[in-house]
Each structure stands twice: as structure tokens, then as C-alpha cells.
Amino acid sequence: FPAGSLLFLLSIGAVPVSGPLETVVAAHQAQSLLYVIDTAPVFLGLFAYFAGVREDRLVGFNERLEAEVAAKTEELRQALQEANEANEMVSHMADHDALCELLNRRCFTKVLANWLRYSHRYERPGALLFIDLDGFKAINDGHGHGTGDAFLCGVADRLRQAVRETDTVARWGGDEFVVLLPEADGEGAVRVAEKLLAQFGSEPVQVEERRFEIQSSIGITLYPDLGTDADQLLAQGDAAMYE
């Protein structure tokens, strides 16, 4: 036995102090205790080592997991953003004219119907302008559809600049446009129409090297004086434009 271990056993009374023979016998009987005492530091060291290795691996696993979760979260965020942008684009395309970026006929009809319900409930007036471009066919046929499209876009820009933010401008189809003027009475609608004609006459549309004068006819209809139904007002405005 290691002398240090035997002395330790003697000091704690595990081996009785008597004759040499009895001491040797008692020491052999305490061999298992000696083994534990001698090997405990080794096992404790191994346990500490493997515990440390396992802790390091656990920390590394957590770090990798956090990185993967962060990456997946970013991918999901980007996917949601792209989906929202796609939805907004689809919604915009459904409501706007592809050429001039004004509201299209379908969307304008819904806006008009909503305004008519509001104005009926609160007894508010409104006006509707129908605008037709005179001589557009000559531009389109004489200079090509590309020039005709650019001319229409120029007219759309003039309309945006001439009306209030609360007004609604739309391309009705072909070379026809419509403008909804909430809260406008007959005199107010006439002033807007005259302003549009004056602006059209003073600001030709330039397409490449050519300048084209804007000539137009404007029909006016009023709510509720001349009608209370969307289809009725649209028909009246269209008829007034041709008149």
C-alpha cells in the first residue's frame, strides 16, 4: 500500500493500531477504501474534463442554433416583404391604368359609388367632368401609337397638376378621362373645366422633337341636381361631353 494512504487510514481510525500483523490484515480489509481514496482525484478530474467538454459543445450548439434561427427569421422577413410588395403591385395594377398610371375605369366607378353614398348621407354636392381629346386619332394615326401613348401620358400629367388632392382623376378609356370633384357645385365645376381648357391650351405636349396642342371637349354633370345614381351620372356626363 502507499505509505501515505496507510497513514491516512490510521489517522482516521480505519485501521486499528495494534501489532504489525493485525495492522497489515486490517489494511488489506480497507483496500477498497484505499482504492477510492487513491483514484478519486482521477475520476473527479475526468468528470470535470468531460463536463467541460460537454458544456463547450452545448454552448457551441446553442450558438449554432441561434445563428440558424436568426438566418431563418431574416429569410422569413424578406419573404414576407417580397410577398407584401407583390400584393401591393398586383393591387396597384388592378386599380390603375397601365399606360398613364391614373385610376382605371373599374376603380373610378367604385370611388364614385362610395362618394355618392357619402354625399347622400350628409347631403353634400359633387360634380363629374368627362373629358374627350379632340384630334387624338390624327396624332395616333399620323405619328404612330408610341407617339399617341406619350401624348396621352402628357395629358394625364396636366390633369394631375390642375386638380385638387381631394379630386379623383381616371382614364375612362381610349382618349377619354373623368374627374370627380367632391363638394363642387355647378359654378365650381365650370371654373375647374375652364382652368383645364386654359392649361391644355397653354402647355402643349412635347414628344421627342414634336409639340402637340391639346384640344378637348368637357361635359359636366352634378350630384344631386342632375342625378343620384352612378350609372345615371356617368351617362349624363358622357352625353354632355359629346354635346
PDB file of C-alpha atoms in Angstrom:
ATOM      1  CA  PHE A   1       0.000   0.000   0.000  1.00  0.00           C
ATOM      2  CA  PRO A   2       1.157   3.538  -0.490  1.00  0.00           C
ATOM      3  CA  ALA A   3       2.568   4.726   2.780  1.00  0.00           C
ATOM      4  CA  GLY A   4       0.620   7.975   2.617  1.00  0.00           C
ATOM      5  CA  SER A   5      -2.682   6.144   2.223  1.00  0.00           C
ATOM      6  CA  LEU A   6      -1.909   3.790   5.132  1.00  0.00           C
ATOM      7  CA  LEU A   7      -1.035   6.698   7.368  1.00  0.00           C
ATOM      8  CA  PHE A   8      -4.274   8.388   6.363  1.00  0.00           C
ATOM      9  CA  LEU A   9      -6.266   5.278   7.323  1.00  0.00           C
ATOM     10  CA  LEU A  10      -4.501   5.093  10.640  1.00  0.00           C
ATOM     11  CA  SER A  11      -5.237   8.766  11.304  1.00  0.00           C
ATOM     12  CA  ILE A  12      -8.970   8.383  10.710  1.00  0.00           C
ATOM     13  CA  GLY A  13      -9.169   5.096  12.674  1.00  0.00           C
ATOM     14  CA  ALA A  14      -9.959   2.931   9.649  1.00  0.00           C
ATOM     15  CA  VAL A  15      -7.021   0.643  10.654  1.00  0.00           C
ATOM     16  CA  PRO A  16      -6.639  -0.134  14.341  1.00  0.00           C
ATOM     17  CA  VAL A  17      -3.293   0.485  15.963  1.00  0.00           C
ATOM     18  CA  SER A  18      -2.102  -2.844  17.338  1.00  0.00           C
ATOM     19  CA  GLY A  19       0.538  -5.335  16.385  1.00  0.00           C
ATOM     20  CA  PRO A  20       2.119  -5.347  12.923  1.00  0.00           C
ATOM     21  CA  LEU A  21       0.200  -8.424  11.795  1.00  0.00           C
ATOM     22  CA  GLU A  22      -3.151  -7.023  12.813  1.00  0.00           C
ATOM     23  CA  THR A  23      -2.299  -3.755  11.116  1.00  0.00           C
ATOM     24  CA  VAL A  24      -1.488  -5.477   7.810  1.00  0.00           C
ATOM     25  CA  VAL A  25      -4.696  -7.562   7.937  1.00  0.00           C
ATOM     26  CA  ALA A  26      -6.821  -4.516   8.688  1.00  0.00           C
ATOM     27  CA  ALA A  27      -5.126  -2.576   5.890  1.00  0.00           C
ATOM     28  CA  HIS A  28      -5.929  -5.338   3.384  1.00  0.00           C
ATOM     29  CA  GLN A  29      -9.565  -5.259   4.527  1.00  0.00           C
ATOM     30  CA  ALA A  30      -9.622  -1.499   3.909  1.00  0.00           C
ATOM     31  CA  GLN A  31      -8.209  -1.928   0.393  1.00  0.00           C
ATOM     32  CA  SER A  32     -11.425  -0.808  -1.315  1.00  0.00           C
ATOM     33  CA  LEU A  33     -11.409   2.399   0.729  1.00  0.00           C
ATOM     34  CA  LEU A  34      -7.773   2.942  -0.225  1.00  0.00           C
ATOM     35  CA  TYR A  35      -8.688   2.470  -3.890  1.00  0.00           C
ATOM     36  CA  VAL A  36     -11.395   5.050  -3.647  1.00  0.00           C
ATOM     37  CA  ILE A  37      -9.116   7.479  -1.887  1.00  0.00           C
ATOM     38  CA  ASP A  38      -6.293   6.994  -4.404  1.00  0.00           C
ATOM     39  CA  THR A  39      -8.437   7.108  -7.521  1.00  0.00           C
ATOM     40  CA  ALA A  40     -10.983   9.759  -6.502  1.00  0.00           C
ATOM     41  CA  PRO A  41      -8.871  12.663  -7.826  1.00  0.00           C
ATOM     42  CA  VAL A  42      -8.513  10.883 -11.165  1.00  0.00           C
ATOM     43  CA  PHE A  43     -12.269  10.301 -11.533  1.00  0.00           C
ATOM     44  CA  LEU A  44     -13.044  13.789 -10.382  1.00  0.00           C
ATOM     45  CA  GLY A  45     -10.631  15.148 -12.954  1.00  0.00           C
ATOM     46  CA  LEU A  46     -12.133  13.028 -15.725  1.00  0.00           C
ATOM     47  CA  PHE A  47     -15.652  14.089 -14.726  1.00  0.00           C
ATOM     48  CA  ALA A  48     -14.640  17.736 -14.726  1.00  0.00           C
ATOM     49  CA  TYR A  49     -12.991  17.313 -18.123  1.00  0.00           C
ATOM     50  CA  PHE A  50     -15.953  15.630 -19.799  1.00  0.00           C
ATOM     51  CA  ALA A  51     -18.372  18.018 -18.125  1.00  0.00           C
ATOM     52  CA  GLY A  52     -16.342  20.897 -19.517  1.00  0.00           C
ATOM     53  CA  VAL A  53     -16.256  19.339 -22.988  1.00  0.00           C
ATOM     54  CA  ARG A  54     -19.992  18.760 -22.868  1.00  0.00           C
ATOM     55  CA  GLU A  55     -20.591  22.326 -21.712  1.00  0.00           C
ATOM     56  CA  ASP A  56     -18.411  23.641 -24.547  1.00  0.00           C
ATOM     57  CA  ARG A  57     -20.330  21.528 -27.036  1.00  0.00           C
ATOM     58  CA  LEU A  58     -23.636  22.711 -25.589  1.00  0.00           C
ATOM     59  CA  VAL A  59     -22.539  26.342 -25.849  1.00  0.00           C
ATOM     60  CA  GLY A  60     -21.420  25.754 -29.424  1.00  0.00           C
ATOM     61  CA  PHE A  61     -24.719  24.037 -30.260  1.00  0.00           C
ATOM     62  CA  ASN A  62     -26.696  26.937 -28.787  1.00  0.00           C
ATOM     63  CA  GLU A  63     -24.664  29.437 -30.769  1.00  0.00           C
ATOM     64  CA  ARG A  64     -25.219  27.499 -33.999  1.00  0.00           C
ATOM     65  CA  LEU A  65     -28.917  27.158 -33.230  1.00  0.00           C
ATOM     66  CA  GLU A  66     -29.252  30.883 -32.548  1.00  0.00           C
ATOM     67  CA  ALA A  67     -27.436  31.662 -35.808  1.00  0.00           C
ATOM     68  CA  GLU A  68     -29.697  29.329 -37.772  1.00  0.00           C
ATOM     69  CA  VAL A  69     -32.828  30.770 -36.154  1.00  0.00           C
ATOM     70  CA  ALA A  70     -31.630  34.305 -36.926  1.00  0.00           C
ATOM     71  CA  ALA A  71     -30.933  33.337 -40.554  1.00  0.00           C
ATOM     72  CA  LYS A  72     -34.341  31.676 -40.957  1.00  0.00           C
ATOM     73  CA  THR A  73     -36.028  34.678 -39.348  1.00  0.00           C
ATOM     74  CA  GLU A  74     -34.317  37.019 -41.804  1.00  0.00           C
ATOM     75  CA  GLU A  75     -35.309  34.778 -44.714  1.00  0.00           C
ATOM     76  CA  LEU A  76     -38.909  34.802 -43.481  1.00  0.00           C
ATOM     77  CA  ARG A  77     -38.861  38.583 -43.088  1.00  0.00           C
ATOM     78  CA  GLN A  78     -37.567  39.027 -46.622  1.00  0.00           C
ATOM     79  CA  ALA A  79     -40.133  36.566 -47.976  1.00  0.00           C
ATOM     80  CA  LEU A  80     -42.964  38.432 -46.222  1.00  0.00           C
ATOM     81  CA  GLN A  81     -41.664  41.753 -47.502  1.00  0.00           C
ATOM     82  CA  GLU A  82     -41.492  40.432 -51.056  1.00  0.00           C
ATOM     83  CA  ALA A  83     -44.992  38.987 -50.706  1.00  0.00           C
ATOM     84  CA  ASN A  84     -46.341  42.323 -49.456  1.00  0.00           C
ATOM     85  CA  GLU A  85     -44.630  44.181 -52.281  1.00  0.00           C
ATOM     86  CA  ALA A  86     -46.059  41.719 -54.788  1.00  0.00           C
ATOM     87  CA  ASN A  87     -49.540  42.139 -53.312  1.00  0.00           C
ATOM     88  CA  GLU A  88     -49.218  45.913 -53.461  1.00  0.00           C
ATOM     89  CA  MET A  89     -48.073  45.700 -57.068  1.00  0.00           C
ATOM     90  CA  VAL A  90     -50.980  43.437 -58.012  1.00  0.00           C
ATOM     91  CA  SER A  91     -53.416  45.733 -56.218  1.00  0.00           C
ATOM     92  CA  HIS A  92     -51.934  48.781 -57.936  1.00  0.00           C
ATOM     93  CA  MET A  93     -52.121  47.129 -61.345  1.00  0.00           C
ATOM     94  CA  ALA A  94     -55.743  46.132 -60.712  1.00  0.00           C
ATOM     95  CA  ASP A  95     -56.761  49.726 -59.896  1.00  0.00           C
ATOM     96  CA  HIS A  96     -54.599  51.754 -62.272  1.00  0.00           C
ATOM     97  CA  ASP A  97     -54.314  52.267 -65.979  1.00  0.00           C
ATOM     98  CA  ALA A  98     -51.171  50.559 -67.241  1.00  0.00           C
ATOM     99  CA  LEU A  99     -50.267  53.430 -69.587  1.00  0.00           C
ATOM    100  CA  CYS A 100     -50.954  56.655 -67.686  1.00  0.00           C
ATOM    101  CA  GLU A 101     -50.860  55.386 -64.075  1.00  0.00           C
ATOM    102  CA  LEU A 102     -54.230  57.030 -63.408  1.00  0.00           C
ATOM    103  CA  LEU A 103     -57.091  55.148 -61.821  1.00  0.00           C
ATOM    104  CA  ASN A 104     -58.795  52.864 -64.315  1.00  0.00           C
ATOM    105  CA  ARG A 105     -62.480  52.720 -65.166  1.00  0.00           C
ATOM    106  CA  ARG A 106     -63.307  49.916 -62.737  1.00  0.00           C
ATOM    107  CA  CYS A 107     -61.666  51.592 -59.755  1.00  0.00           C
ATOM    108  CA  PHE A 108     -63.101  55.015 -60.559  1.00  0.00           C
ATOM    109  CA  THR A 109     -66.605  53.543 -60.647  1.00  0.00           C
ATOM    110  CA  LYS A 110     -66.086  52.208 -57.109  1.00  0.00           C
ATOM    111  CA  VAL A 111     -64.741  55.578 -55.902  1.00  0.00           C
ATOM    112  CA  LEU A 112     -67.730  57.346 -57.435  1.00  0.00           C
ATOM    113  CA  ALA A 113     -70.189  54.930 -55.814  1.00  0.00           C
ATOM    114  CA  ASN A 114     -68.548  55.436 -52.398  1.00  0.00           C
ATOM    115  CA  TRP A 115     -68.692  59.208 -52.805  1.00  0.00           C
ATOM    116  CA  LEU A 116     -72.348  59.119 -53.815  1.00  0.00           C
ATOM    117  CA  ARG A 117     -73.223  57.146 -50.680  1.00  0.00           C
ATOM    118  CA  TYR A 118     -71.316  59.639 -48.540  1.00  0.00           C
ATOM    119  CA  SER A 119     -72.816  62.692 -50.239  1.00  0.00           C
ATOM    120  CA  HIS A 120     -76.327  61.237 -49.995  1.00  0.00           C
ATOM    121  CA  ARG A 121     -75.932  60.592 -46.263  1.00  0.00           C
ATOM    122  CA  TYR A 122     -74.538  64.037 -45.468  1.00  0.00           C
ATOM    123  CA  GLU A 123     -76.309  65.945 -48.273  1.00  0.00           C
ATOM    124  CA  ARG A 124     -73.097  67.130 -49.920  1.00  0.00           C
ATOM    125  CA  PRO A 125     -72.875  68.248 -53.584  1.00  0.00           C
ATOM    126  CA  GLY A 126     -70.424  66.979 -56.165  1.00  0.00           C
ATOM    127  CA  ALA A 127     -69.579  67.256 -59.852  1.00  0.00           C
ATOM    128  CA  LEU A 128     -68.303  64.944 -62.543  1.00  0.00           C
ATOM    129  CA  LEU A 129     -66.254  66.023 -65.589  1.00  0.00           C
ATOM    130  CA  PHE A 130     -65.992  63.957 -68.762  1.00  0.00           C
ATOM    131  CA  ILE A 131     -63.044  64.911 -70.985  1.00  0.00           C
ATOM    132  CA  ASP A 132     -62.509  63.850 -74.573  1.00  0.00           C
ATOM    133  CA  LEU A 133     -59.367  64.725 -76.566  1.00  0.00           C
ATOM    134  CA  ASP A 134     -60.290  66.216 -79.930  1.00  0.00           C
ATOM    135  CA  GLY A 135     -57.996  65.269 -82.790  1.00  0.00           C
ATOM    136  CA  PHE A 136     -56.253  62.436 -80.965  1.00  0.00           C
ATOM    137  CA  LYS A 137     -56.973  59.986 -83.781  1.00  0.00           C
ATOM    138  CA  ALA A 138     -54.985  62.169 -86.189  1.00  0.00           C
ATOM    139  CA  ILE A 139     -51.994  62.149 -83.828  1.00  0.00           C
ATOM    140  CA  ASN A 140     -52.203  58.410 -83.306  1.00  0.00           C
ATOM    141  CA  ASP A 141     -52.645  57.575 -86.993  1.00  0.00           C
ATOM    142  CA  GLY A 142     -50.214  60.162 -88.325  1.00  0.00           C
ATOM    143  CA  HIS A 143     -47.322  59.656 -85.893  1.00  0.00           C
ATOM    144  CA  GLY A 144     -47.745  56.126 -84.564  1.00  0.00           C
ATOM    145  CA  HIS A 145     -49.133  54.530 -81.440  1.00  0.00           C
ATOM    146  CA  GLY A 146     -45.946  55.235 -79.469  1.00  0.00           C
ATOM    147  CA  THR A 147     -46.380  58.962 -80.014  1.00  0.00           C
ATOM    148  CA  GLY A 148     -50.076  58.672 -79.240  1.00  0.00           C
ATOM    149  CA  ASP A 149     -49.335  56.890 -75.954  1.00  0.00           C
ATOM    150  CA  ALA A 150     -46.779  59.540 -74.961  1.00  0.00           C
ATOM    151  CA  PHE A 151     -49.323  62.244 -75.762  1.00  0.00           C
ATOM    152  CA  LEU A 152     -51.933  60.602 -73.514  1.00  0.00           C
ATOM    153  CA  CYS A 153     -49.412  60.406 -70.665  1.00  0.00           C
ATOM    154  CA  GLY A 154     -48.679  64.117 -71.117  1.00  0.00           C
ATOM    155  CA  VAL A 155     -52.376  64.928 -70.847  1.00  0.00           C
ATOM    156  CA  ALA A 156     -52.627  62.763 -67.707  1.00  0.00           C
ATOM    157  CA  ASP A 157     -49.796  64.765 -66.126  1.00  0.00           C
ATOM    158  CA  ARG A 158     -51.607  68.040 -66.909  1.00  0.00           C
ATOM    159  CA  LEU A 159     -54.751  66.707 -65.255  1.00  0.00           C
ATOM    160  CA  ARG A 160     -52.897  65.659 -62.095  1.00  0.00           C
ATOM    161  CA  GLN A 161     -51.367  69.120 -61.786  1.00  0.00           C
ATOM    162  CA  ALA A 162     -54.611  71.018 -62.374  1.00  0.00           C
ATOM    163  CA  VAL A 163     -56.947  69.418 -59.812  1.00  0.00           C
ATOM    164  CA  ARG A 164     -57.007  69.354 -56.012  1.00  0.00           C
ATOM    165  CA  GLU A 165     -55.647  66.481 -53.933  1.00  0.00           C
ATOM    166  CA  THR A 166     -59.207  65.650 -52.909  1.00  0.00           C
ATOM    167  CA  ASP A 167     -60.282  65.283 -56.547  1.00  0.00           C
ATOM    168  CA  THR A 168     -60.050  61.966 -58.363  1.00  0.00           C
ATOM    169  CA  VAL A 169     -58.739  61.632 -61.931  1.00  0.00           C
ATOM    170  CA  ALA A 170     -59.096  58.491 -64.028  1.00  0.00           C
ATOM    171  CA  ARG A 171     -58.634  57.320 -67.567  1.00  0.00           C
ATOM    172  CA  TRP A 172     -62.064  56.245 -68.746  1.00  0.00           C
ATOM    173  CA  GLY A 173     -60.752  54.558 -71.879  1.00  0.00           C
ATOM    174  CA  GLY A 174     -59.031  55.463 -75.144  1.00  0.00           C
ATOM    175  CA  ASP A 175     -58.654  59.247 -75.192  1.00  0.00           C
ATOM    176  CA  GLU A 176     -61.351  59.897 -72.572  1.00  0.00           C
ATOM    177  CA  PHE A 177     -60.731  60.956 -68.981  1.00  0.00           C
ATOM    178  CA  VAL A 178     -63.028  61.616 -65.997  1.00  0.00           C
ATOM    179  CA  VAL A 179     -62.599  63.837 -62.954  1.00  0.00           C
ATOM    180  CA  LEU A 180     -64.628  63.604 -59.735  1.00  0.00           C
ATOM    181  CA  LEU A 181     -64.948  66.909 -57.875  1.00  0.00           C
ATOM    182  CA  PRO A 182     -66.294  66.323 -54.344  1.00  0.00           C
ATOM    183  CA  GLU A 183     -68.048  69.298 -52.711  1.00  0.00           C
ATOM    184  CA  ALA A 184     -68.190  71.185 -56.034  1.00  0.00           C
ATOM    185  CA  ASP A 185     -71.364  72.911 -57.208  1.00  0.00           C
ATOM    186  CA  GLY A 186     -72.160  73.971 -60.760  1.00  0.00           C
ATOM    187  CA  GLU A 187     -70.121  77.159 -60.675  1.00  0.00           C
ATOM    188  CA  GLY A 188     -67.141  75.400 -59.127  1.00  0.00           C
ATOM    189  CA  ALA A 189     -67.267  72.657 -61.767  1.00  0.00           C
ATOM    190  CA  VAL A 190     -67.333  75.231 -64.571  1.00  0.00           C
ATOM    191  CA  ARG A 191     -64.304  77.016 -63.098  1.00  0.00           C
ATOM    192  CA  VAL A 192     -62.345  73.744 -62.993  1.00  0.00           C
ATOM    193  CA  ALA A 193     -63.326  72.939 -66.584  1.00  0.00           C
ATOM    194  CA  GLU A 194     -62.246  76.389 -67.764  1.00  0.00           C
ATOM    195  CA  LYS A 195     -58.963  76.023 -65.874  1.00  0.00           C
ATOM    196  CA  LEU A 196     -58.320  72.702 -67.593  1.00  0.00           C
ATOM    197  CA  LEU A 197     -59.047  74.140 -71.041  1.00  0.00           C
ATOM    198  CA  ALA A 198     -56.750  77.090 -70.374  1.00  0.00           C
ATOM    199  CA  GLN A 199     -53.939  74.861 -69.126  1.00  0.00           C
ATOM    200  CA  PHE A 200     -54.331  72.489 -72.067  1.00  0.00           C
ATOM    201  CA  GLY A 201     -54.115  75.410 -74.487  1.00  0.00           C
ATOM    202  CA  SER A 202     -51.040  76.969 -72.874  1.00  0.00           C
ATOM    203  CA  GLU A 203     -48.989  73.804 -72.349  1.00  0.00           C
ATOM    204  CA  PRO A 204     -48.609  71.615 -75.434  1.00  0.00           C
ATOM    205  CA  VAL A 205     -47.303  68.097 -75.016  1.00  0.00           C
ATOM    206  CA  GLN A 206     -43.820  67.548 -76.404  1.00  0.00           C
ATOM    207  CA  VAL A 207     -42.948  64.112 -77.716  1.00  0.00           C
ATOM    208  CA  GLU A 208     -39.335  63.919 -78.865  1.00  0.00           C
ATOM    209  CA  GLU A 209     -38.968  66.705 -81.458  1.00  0.00           C
ATOM    210  CA  ARG A 210     -42.682  67.446 -81.873  1.00  0.00           C
ATOM    211  CA  ARG A 211     -45.114  69.570 -79.885  1.00  0.00           C
ATOM    212  CA  PHE A 212     -48.793  68.717 -79.915  1.00  0.00           C
ATOM    213  CA  GLU A 213     -51.579  71.068 -78.876  1.00  0.00           C
ATOM    214  CA  ILE A 214     -54.191  69.635 -76.519  1.00  0.00           C
ATOM    215  CA  GLN A 215     -57.718  70.181 -77.760  1.00  0.00           C
ATOM    216  CA  SER A 216     -60.573  68.800 -75.724  1.00  0.00           C
ATOM    217  CA  SER A 217     -64.296  68.789 -75.006  1.00  0.00           C
ATOM    218  CA  ILE A 218     -65.567  68.669 -71.433  1.00  0.00           C
ATOM    219  CA  GLY A 219     -69.008  67.599 -70.238  1.00  0.00           C
ATOM    220  CA  ILE A 220     -70.271  68.380 -66.729  1.00  0.00           C
ATOM    221  CA  THR A 221     -72.893  66.657 -64.601  1.00  0.00           C
ATOM    222  CA  LEU A 222     -73.873  67.427 -60.998  1.00  0.00           C
ATOM    223  CA  TYR A 223     -74.944  65.477 -57.966  1.00  0.00           C
ATOM    224  CA  PRO A 224     -77.686  65.539 -56.746  1.00  0.00           C
ATOM    225  CA  ASP A 225     -79.117  68.175 -59.111  1.00  0.00           C
ATOM    226  CA  LEU A 226     -78.926  66.050 -62.272  1.00  0.00           C
ATOM    227  CA  GLY A 227     -78.880  62.552 -60.810  1.00  0.00           C
ATOM    228  CA  THR A 228     -78.273  60.403 -57.758  1.00  0.00           C
ATOM    229  CA  ASP A 229     -77.170  57.127 -59.371  1.00  0.00           C
ATOM    230  CA  ALA A 230     -73.627  56.394 -60.575  1.00  0.00           C
ATOM    231  CA  ASP A 231     -74.680  54.936 -63.936  1.00  0.00           C
ATOM    232  CA  GLN A 232     -77.082  57.809 -64.492  1.00  0.00           C
ATOM    233  CA  LEU A 233     -74.421  60.428 -63.781  1.00  0.00           C
ATOM    234  CA  LEU A 234     -71.835  58.702 -65.955  1.00  0.00           C
ATOM    235  CA  ALA A 235     -74.281  58.555 -68.867  1.00  0.00           C
ATOM    236  CA  GLN A 236     -75.190  62.234 -68.418  1.00  0.00           C
ATOM    237  CA  GLY A 237     -71.555  63.307 -68.253  1.00  0.00           C
ATOM    238  CA  ASP A 238     -70.733  61.339 -71.385  1.00  0.00           C
ATOM    239  CA  ALA A 239     -73.699  62.837 -73.245  1.00  0.00           C
ATOM    240  CA  ALA A 240     -72.789  66.368 -72.105  1.00  0.00           C
ATOM    241  CA  MET A 241     -69.221  65.869 -73.373  1.00  0.00           C
ATOM    242  CA  TYR A 242     -70.412  64.977 -76.878  1.00  0.00           C
ATOM    243  CA  GLU A 243     -72.893  67.855 -76.848  1.00  0.00           C
TER     244      GLU A 243
END
